[in-house]
PDB file of C-alpha atoms and ligand atoms in Angstrom:
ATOM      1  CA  UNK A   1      26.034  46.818   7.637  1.00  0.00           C
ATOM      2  CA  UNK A   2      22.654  46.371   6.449  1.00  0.00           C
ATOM      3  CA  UNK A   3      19.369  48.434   5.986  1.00  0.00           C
ATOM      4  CA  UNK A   4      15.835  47.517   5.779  1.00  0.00           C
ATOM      5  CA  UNK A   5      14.579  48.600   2.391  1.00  0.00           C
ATOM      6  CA  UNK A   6      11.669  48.484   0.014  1.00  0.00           C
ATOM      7  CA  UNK A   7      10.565  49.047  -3.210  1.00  0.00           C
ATOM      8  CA  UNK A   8       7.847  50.779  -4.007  1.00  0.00           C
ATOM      9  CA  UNK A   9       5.938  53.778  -5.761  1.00  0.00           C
ATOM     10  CA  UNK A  10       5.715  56.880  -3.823  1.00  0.00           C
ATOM     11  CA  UNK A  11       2.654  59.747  -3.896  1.00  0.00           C
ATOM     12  CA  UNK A  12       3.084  62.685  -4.350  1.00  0.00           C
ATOM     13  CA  UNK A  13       1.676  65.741  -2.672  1.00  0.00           C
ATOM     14  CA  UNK A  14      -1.974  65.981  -4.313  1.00  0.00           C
ATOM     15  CA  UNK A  15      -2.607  62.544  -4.166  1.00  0.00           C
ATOM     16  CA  UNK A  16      -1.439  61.986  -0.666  1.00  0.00           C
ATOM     17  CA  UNK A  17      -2.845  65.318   0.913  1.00  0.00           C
ATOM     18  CA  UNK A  18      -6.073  64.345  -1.771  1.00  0.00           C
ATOM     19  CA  UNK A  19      -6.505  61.228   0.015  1.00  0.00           C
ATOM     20  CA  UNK A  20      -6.020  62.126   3.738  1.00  0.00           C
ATOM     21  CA  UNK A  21      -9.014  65.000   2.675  1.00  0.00           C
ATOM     22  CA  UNK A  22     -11.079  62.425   1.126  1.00  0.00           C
ATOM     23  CA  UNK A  23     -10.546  60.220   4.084  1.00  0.00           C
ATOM     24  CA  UNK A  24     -11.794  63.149   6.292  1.00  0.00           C
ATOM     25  CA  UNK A  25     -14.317  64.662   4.256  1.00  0.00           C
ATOM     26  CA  UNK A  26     -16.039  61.244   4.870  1.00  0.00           C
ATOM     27  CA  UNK A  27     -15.741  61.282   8.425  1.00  0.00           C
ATOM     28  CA  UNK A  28     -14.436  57.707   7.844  1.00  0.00           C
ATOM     29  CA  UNK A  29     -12.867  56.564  11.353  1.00  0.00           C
ATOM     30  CA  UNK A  30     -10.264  53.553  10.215  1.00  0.00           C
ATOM     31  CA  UNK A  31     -10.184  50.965  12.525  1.00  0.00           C
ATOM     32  CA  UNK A  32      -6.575  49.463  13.637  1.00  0.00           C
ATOM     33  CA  UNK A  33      -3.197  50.958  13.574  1.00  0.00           C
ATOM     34  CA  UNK A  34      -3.830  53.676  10.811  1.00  0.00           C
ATOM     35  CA  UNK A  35      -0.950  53.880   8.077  1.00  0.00           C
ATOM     36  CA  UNK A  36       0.660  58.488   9.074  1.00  0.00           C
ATOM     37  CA  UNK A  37      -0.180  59.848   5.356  1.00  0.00           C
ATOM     38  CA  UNK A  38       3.699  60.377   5.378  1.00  0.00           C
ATOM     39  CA  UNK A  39       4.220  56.936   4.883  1.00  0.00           C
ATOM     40  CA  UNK A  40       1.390  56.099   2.171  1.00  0.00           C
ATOM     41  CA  UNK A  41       3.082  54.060  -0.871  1.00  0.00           C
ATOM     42  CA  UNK A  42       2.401  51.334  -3.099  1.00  0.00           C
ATOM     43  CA  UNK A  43       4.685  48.333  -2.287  1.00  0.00           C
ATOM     44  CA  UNK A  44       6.420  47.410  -5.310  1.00  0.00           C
ATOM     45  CA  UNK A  45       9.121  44.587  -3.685  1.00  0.00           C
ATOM     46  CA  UNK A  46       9.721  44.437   0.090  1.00  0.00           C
ATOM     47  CA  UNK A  47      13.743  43.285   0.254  1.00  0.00           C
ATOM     48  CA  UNK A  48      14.021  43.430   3.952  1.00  0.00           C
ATOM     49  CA  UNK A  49      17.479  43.291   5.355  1.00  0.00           C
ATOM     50  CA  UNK A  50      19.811  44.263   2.690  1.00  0.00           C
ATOM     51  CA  UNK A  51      23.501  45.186   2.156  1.00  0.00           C
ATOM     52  CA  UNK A  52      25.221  47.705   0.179  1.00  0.00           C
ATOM     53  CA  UNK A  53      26.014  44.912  -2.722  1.00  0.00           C
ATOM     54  CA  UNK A  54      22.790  43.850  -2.541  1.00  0.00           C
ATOM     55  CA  UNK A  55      21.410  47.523  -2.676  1.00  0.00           C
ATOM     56  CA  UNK A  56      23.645  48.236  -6.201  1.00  0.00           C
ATOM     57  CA  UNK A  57      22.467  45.053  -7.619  1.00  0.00           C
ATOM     58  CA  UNK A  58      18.951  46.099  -7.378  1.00  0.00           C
ATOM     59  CA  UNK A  59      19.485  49.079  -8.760  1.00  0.00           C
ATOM     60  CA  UNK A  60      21.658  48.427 -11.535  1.00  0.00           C
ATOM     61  CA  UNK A  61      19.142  45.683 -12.374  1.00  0.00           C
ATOM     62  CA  UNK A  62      16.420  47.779 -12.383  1.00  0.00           C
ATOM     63  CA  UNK A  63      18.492  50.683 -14.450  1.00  0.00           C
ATOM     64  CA  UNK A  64      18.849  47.832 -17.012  1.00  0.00           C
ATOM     65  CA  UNK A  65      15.584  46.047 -17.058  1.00  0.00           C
ATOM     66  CA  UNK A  66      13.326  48.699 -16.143  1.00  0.00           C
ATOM     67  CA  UNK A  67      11.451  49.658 -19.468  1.00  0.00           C
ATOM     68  CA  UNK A  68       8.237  50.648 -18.278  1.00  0.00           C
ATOM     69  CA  UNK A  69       6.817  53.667 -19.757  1.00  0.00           C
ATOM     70  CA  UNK A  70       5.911  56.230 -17.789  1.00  0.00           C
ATOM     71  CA  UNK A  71       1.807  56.172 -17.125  1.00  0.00           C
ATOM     72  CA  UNK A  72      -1.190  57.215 -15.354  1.00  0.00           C
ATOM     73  CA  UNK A  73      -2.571  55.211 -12.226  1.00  0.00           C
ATOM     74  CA  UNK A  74      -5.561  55.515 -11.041  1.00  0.00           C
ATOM     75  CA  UNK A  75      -7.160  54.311  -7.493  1.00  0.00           C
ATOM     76  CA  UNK A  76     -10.653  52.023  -6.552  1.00  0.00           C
ATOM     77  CA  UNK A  77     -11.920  52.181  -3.590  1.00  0.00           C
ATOM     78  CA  UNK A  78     -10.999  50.113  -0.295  1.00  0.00           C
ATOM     79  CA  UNK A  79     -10.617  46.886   0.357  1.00  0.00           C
ATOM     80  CA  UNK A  80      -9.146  44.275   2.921  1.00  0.00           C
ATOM     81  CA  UNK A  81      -6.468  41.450   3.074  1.00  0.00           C
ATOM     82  CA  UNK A  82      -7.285  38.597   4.096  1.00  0.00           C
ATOM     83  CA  UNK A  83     -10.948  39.422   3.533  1.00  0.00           C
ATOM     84  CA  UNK A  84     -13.498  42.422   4.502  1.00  0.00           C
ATOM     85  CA  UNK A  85     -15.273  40.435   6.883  1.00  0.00           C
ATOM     86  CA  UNK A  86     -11.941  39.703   8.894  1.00  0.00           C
ATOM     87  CA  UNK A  87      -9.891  42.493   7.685  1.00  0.00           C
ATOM     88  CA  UNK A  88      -6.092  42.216   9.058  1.00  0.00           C
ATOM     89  CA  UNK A  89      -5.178  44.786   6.355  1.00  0.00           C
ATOM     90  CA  UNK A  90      -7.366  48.029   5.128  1.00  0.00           C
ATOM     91  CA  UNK A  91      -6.223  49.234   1.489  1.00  0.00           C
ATOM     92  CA  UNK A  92      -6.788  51.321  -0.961  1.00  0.00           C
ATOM     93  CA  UNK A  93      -6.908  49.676  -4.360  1.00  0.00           C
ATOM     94  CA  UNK A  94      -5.444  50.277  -7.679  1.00  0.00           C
ATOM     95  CA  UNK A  95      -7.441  50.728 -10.844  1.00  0.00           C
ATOM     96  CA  UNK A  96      -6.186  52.772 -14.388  1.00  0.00           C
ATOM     97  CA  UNK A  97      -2.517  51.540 -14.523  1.00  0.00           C
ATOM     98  CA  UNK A  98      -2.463  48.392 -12.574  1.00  0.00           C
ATOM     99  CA  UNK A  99      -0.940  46.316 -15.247  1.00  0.00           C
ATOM    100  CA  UNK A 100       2.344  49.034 -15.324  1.00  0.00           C
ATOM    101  CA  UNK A 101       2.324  48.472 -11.475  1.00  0.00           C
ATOM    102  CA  UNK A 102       2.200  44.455 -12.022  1.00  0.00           C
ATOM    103  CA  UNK A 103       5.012  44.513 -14.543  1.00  0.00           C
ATOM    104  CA  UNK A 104       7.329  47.373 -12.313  1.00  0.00           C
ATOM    105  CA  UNK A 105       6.665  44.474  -9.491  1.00  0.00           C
ATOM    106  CA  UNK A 106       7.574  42.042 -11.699  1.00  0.00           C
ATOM    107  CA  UNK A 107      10.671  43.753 -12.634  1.00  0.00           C
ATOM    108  CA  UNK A 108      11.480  44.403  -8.890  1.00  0.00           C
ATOM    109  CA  UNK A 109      11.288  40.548  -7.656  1.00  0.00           C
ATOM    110  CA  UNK A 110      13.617  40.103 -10.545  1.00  0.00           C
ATOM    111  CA  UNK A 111      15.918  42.139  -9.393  1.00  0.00           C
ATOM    112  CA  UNK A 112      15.585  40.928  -6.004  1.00  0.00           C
ATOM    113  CA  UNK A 113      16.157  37.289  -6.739  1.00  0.00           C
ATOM    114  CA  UNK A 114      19.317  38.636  -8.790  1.00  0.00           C
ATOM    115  CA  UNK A 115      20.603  40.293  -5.591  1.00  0.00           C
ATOM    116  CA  UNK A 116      20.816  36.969  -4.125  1.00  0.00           C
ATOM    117  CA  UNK A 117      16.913  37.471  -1.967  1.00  0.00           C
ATOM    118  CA  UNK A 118      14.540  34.160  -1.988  1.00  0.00           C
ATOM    119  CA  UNK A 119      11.735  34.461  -4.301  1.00  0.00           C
ATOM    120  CA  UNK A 120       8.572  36.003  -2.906  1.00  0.00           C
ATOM    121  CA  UNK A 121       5.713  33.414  -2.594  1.00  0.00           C
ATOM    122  CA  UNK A 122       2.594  35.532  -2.340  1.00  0.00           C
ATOM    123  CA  UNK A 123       1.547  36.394  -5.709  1.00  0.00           C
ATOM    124  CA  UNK A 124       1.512  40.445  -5.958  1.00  0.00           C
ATOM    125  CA  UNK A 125      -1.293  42.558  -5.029  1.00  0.00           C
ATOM    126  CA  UNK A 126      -0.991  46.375  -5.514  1.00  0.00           C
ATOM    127  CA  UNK A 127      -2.551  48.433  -3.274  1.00  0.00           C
ATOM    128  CA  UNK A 128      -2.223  51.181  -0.502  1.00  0.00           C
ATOM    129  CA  UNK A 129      -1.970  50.206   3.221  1.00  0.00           C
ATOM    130  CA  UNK A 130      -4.460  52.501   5.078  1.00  0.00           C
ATOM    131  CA  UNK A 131      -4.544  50.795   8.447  1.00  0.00           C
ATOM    132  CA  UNK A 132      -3.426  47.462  10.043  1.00  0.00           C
ATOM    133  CA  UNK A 133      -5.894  45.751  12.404  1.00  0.00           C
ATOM    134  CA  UNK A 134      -4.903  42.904  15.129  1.00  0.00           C
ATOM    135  CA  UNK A 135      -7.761  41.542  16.279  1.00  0.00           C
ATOM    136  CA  UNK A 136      -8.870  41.128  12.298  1.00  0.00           C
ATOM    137  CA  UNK A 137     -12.644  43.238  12.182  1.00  0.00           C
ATOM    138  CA  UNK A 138     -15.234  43.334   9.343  1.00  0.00           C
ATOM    139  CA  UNK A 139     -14.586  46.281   7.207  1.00  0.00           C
ATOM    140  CA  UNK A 140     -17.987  44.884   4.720  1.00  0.00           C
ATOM    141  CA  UNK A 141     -19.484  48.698   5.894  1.00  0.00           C
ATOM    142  CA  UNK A 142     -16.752  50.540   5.884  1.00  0.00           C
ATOM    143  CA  UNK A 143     -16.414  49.461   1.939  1.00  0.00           C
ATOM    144  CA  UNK A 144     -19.375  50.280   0.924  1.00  0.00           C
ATOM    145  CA  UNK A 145     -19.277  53.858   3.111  1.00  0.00           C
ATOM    146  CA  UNK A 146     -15.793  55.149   0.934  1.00  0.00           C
ATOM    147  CA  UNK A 147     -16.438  54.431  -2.432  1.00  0.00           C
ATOM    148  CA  UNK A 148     -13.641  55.447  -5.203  1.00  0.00           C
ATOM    149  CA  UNK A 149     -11.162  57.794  -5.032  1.00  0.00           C
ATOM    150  CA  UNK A 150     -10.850  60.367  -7.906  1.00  0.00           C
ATOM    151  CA  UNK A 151      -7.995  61.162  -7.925  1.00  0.00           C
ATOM    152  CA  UNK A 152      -5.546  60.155 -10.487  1.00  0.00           C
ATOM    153  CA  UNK A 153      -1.469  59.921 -10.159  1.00  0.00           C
ATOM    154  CA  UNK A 154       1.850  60.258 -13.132  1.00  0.00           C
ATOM    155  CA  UNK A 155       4.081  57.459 -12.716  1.00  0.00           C
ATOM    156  CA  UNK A 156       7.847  58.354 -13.627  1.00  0.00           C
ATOM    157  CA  UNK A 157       9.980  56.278 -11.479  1.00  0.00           C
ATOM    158  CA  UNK A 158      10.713  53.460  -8.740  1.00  0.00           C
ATOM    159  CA  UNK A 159      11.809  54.940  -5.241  1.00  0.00           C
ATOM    160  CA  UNK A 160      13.748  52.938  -2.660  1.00  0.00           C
ATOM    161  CA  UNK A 161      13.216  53.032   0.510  1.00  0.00           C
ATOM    162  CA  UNK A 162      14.818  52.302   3.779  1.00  0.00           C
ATOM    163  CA  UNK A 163      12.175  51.731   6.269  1.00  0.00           C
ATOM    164  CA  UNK A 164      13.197  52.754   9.994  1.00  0.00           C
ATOM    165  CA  UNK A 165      11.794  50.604  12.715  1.00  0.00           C
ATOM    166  CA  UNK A 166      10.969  52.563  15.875  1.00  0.00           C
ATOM    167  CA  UNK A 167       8.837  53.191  19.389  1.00  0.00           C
ATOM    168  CA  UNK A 168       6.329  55.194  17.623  1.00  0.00           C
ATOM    169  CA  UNK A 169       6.030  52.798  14.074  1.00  0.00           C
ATOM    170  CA  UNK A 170       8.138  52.541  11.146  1.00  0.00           C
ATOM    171  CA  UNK A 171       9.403  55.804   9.155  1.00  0.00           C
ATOM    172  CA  UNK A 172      10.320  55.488   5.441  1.00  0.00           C
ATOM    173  CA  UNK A 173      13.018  57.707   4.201  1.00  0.00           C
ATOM    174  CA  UNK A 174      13.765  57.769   0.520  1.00  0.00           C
ATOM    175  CA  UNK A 175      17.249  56.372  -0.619  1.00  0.00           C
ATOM    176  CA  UNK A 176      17.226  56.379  -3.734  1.00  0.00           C
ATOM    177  CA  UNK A 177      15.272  56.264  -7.185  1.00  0.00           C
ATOM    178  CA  UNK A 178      14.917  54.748 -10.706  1.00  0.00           C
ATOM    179  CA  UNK A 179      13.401  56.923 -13.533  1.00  0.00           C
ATOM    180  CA  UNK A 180      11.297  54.951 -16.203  1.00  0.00           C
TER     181      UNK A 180
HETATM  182  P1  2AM B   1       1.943  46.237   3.503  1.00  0.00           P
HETATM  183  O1  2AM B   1       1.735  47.722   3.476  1.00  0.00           O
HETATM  184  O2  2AM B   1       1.118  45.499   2.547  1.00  0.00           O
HETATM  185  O3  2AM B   1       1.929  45.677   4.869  1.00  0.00           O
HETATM  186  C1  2AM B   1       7.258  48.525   4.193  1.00  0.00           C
HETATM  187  O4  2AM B   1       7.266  47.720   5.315  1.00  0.00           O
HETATM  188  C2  2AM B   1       6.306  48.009   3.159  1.00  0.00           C
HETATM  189  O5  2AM B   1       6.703  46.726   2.729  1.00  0.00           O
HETATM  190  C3  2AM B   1       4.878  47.876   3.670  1.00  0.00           C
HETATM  191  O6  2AM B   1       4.059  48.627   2.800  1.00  0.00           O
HETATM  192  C4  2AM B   1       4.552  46.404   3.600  1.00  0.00           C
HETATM  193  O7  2AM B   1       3.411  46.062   2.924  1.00  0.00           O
HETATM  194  C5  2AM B   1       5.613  45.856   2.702  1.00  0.00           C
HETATM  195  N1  2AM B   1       5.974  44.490   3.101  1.00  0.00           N
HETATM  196  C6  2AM B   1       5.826  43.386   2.365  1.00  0.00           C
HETATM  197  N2  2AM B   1       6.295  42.315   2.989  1.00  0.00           N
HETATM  198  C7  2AM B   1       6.745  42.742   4.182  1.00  0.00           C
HETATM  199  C8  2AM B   1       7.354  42.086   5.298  1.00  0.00           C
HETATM  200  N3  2AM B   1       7.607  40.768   5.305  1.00  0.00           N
HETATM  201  N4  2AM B   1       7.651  42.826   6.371  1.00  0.00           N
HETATM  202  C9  2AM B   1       7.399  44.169   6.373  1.00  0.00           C
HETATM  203  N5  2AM B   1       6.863  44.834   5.359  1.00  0.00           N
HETATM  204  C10 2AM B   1       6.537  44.137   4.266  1.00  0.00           C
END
């Protein structure tokens, strides 16, 4: 048996029902498959398929090795993978706290690779997926219409996820966690 599981930091209510008001209050229309606010997160290490010996070796790893701090993280404004003027990706960027995020990642693709999972190529990126767009659009307005988002977030813990693949889009559903 395996599961499809992630790493990742999760929101929590202020910041995700903050966001989803900002969005609105803006009258900002995303373009693409829009990310539900239920499943706003900030990727930390995506393991993919993963078995239950490969799901305690992440997480014993990260018990051991994890020895972030607890912190603040704060938010930019939005911005696009590959690039705004052919966006494939909308996010939301990460400001105050993005070098705690880089080293929790860090942490995470260690503990990956210990589980036995290849290393991850792309070099890590935090951010917030807002919408995915296929065919890519320019997003260069829509950038410049959002600007930053306030709101600031306490960061106490890793959560893992098991992502659930289905007619209507994927639904997360937390499995377990790691405090810092
Ligand atoms: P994204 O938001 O940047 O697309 C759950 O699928 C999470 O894992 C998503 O937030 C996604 O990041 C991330 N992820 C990273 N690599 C992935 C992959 N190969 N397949 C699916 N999701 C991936």
């Amino acid at each position: 048996m395996s599961d499809r599981l992630f790493l990742a930091v999760a929101l929590n209510d202020e910041v995700r029902h903050g966001l989803a008001a900002f969005l609105g209050e803006r009258a900002i229309r995303l373009p693409g498959r829009p990310t539900p606010p239920n499943n706003w997160h900030l990727t930390l290490r995506f393991l993919g398929s993963t078995d239950a010996l490969q799901r305690d070796r992440v997480l014993e790893f990260l018990d051991e090795h994890l020895i972030v701090q607890p912190f603040t993280l704060g938010f930019t404004g939005v911005g696009a993978f590959p690039k705004p003027s052919r966006a494939t990706v909308l996010w939301l960027g990460v400001g105050r706290g993005s070098g705690d995020l880089m080293t929790m990642a860090n942490v995470c693709e260690h503990a990956a690779i210990s589980a036995g999972f290849e290393a991850e190529d792309r070099p890590f990126h935090p951010h917030l997926t807002l919408s995915r767009i296929r065919p890519p659009v320019s997003v260069d307005g829509l950038i410049e219409q959002v600007g930053t988002f306030p709101l600031k977030m306490d960061v106490d813990r890793v959560t893992l996820y098991r992502s659930h693949l289905g007619r209507d889009g994927a639904s997360y559903e937390v499995i377990d966690e790691v405090l810092l």
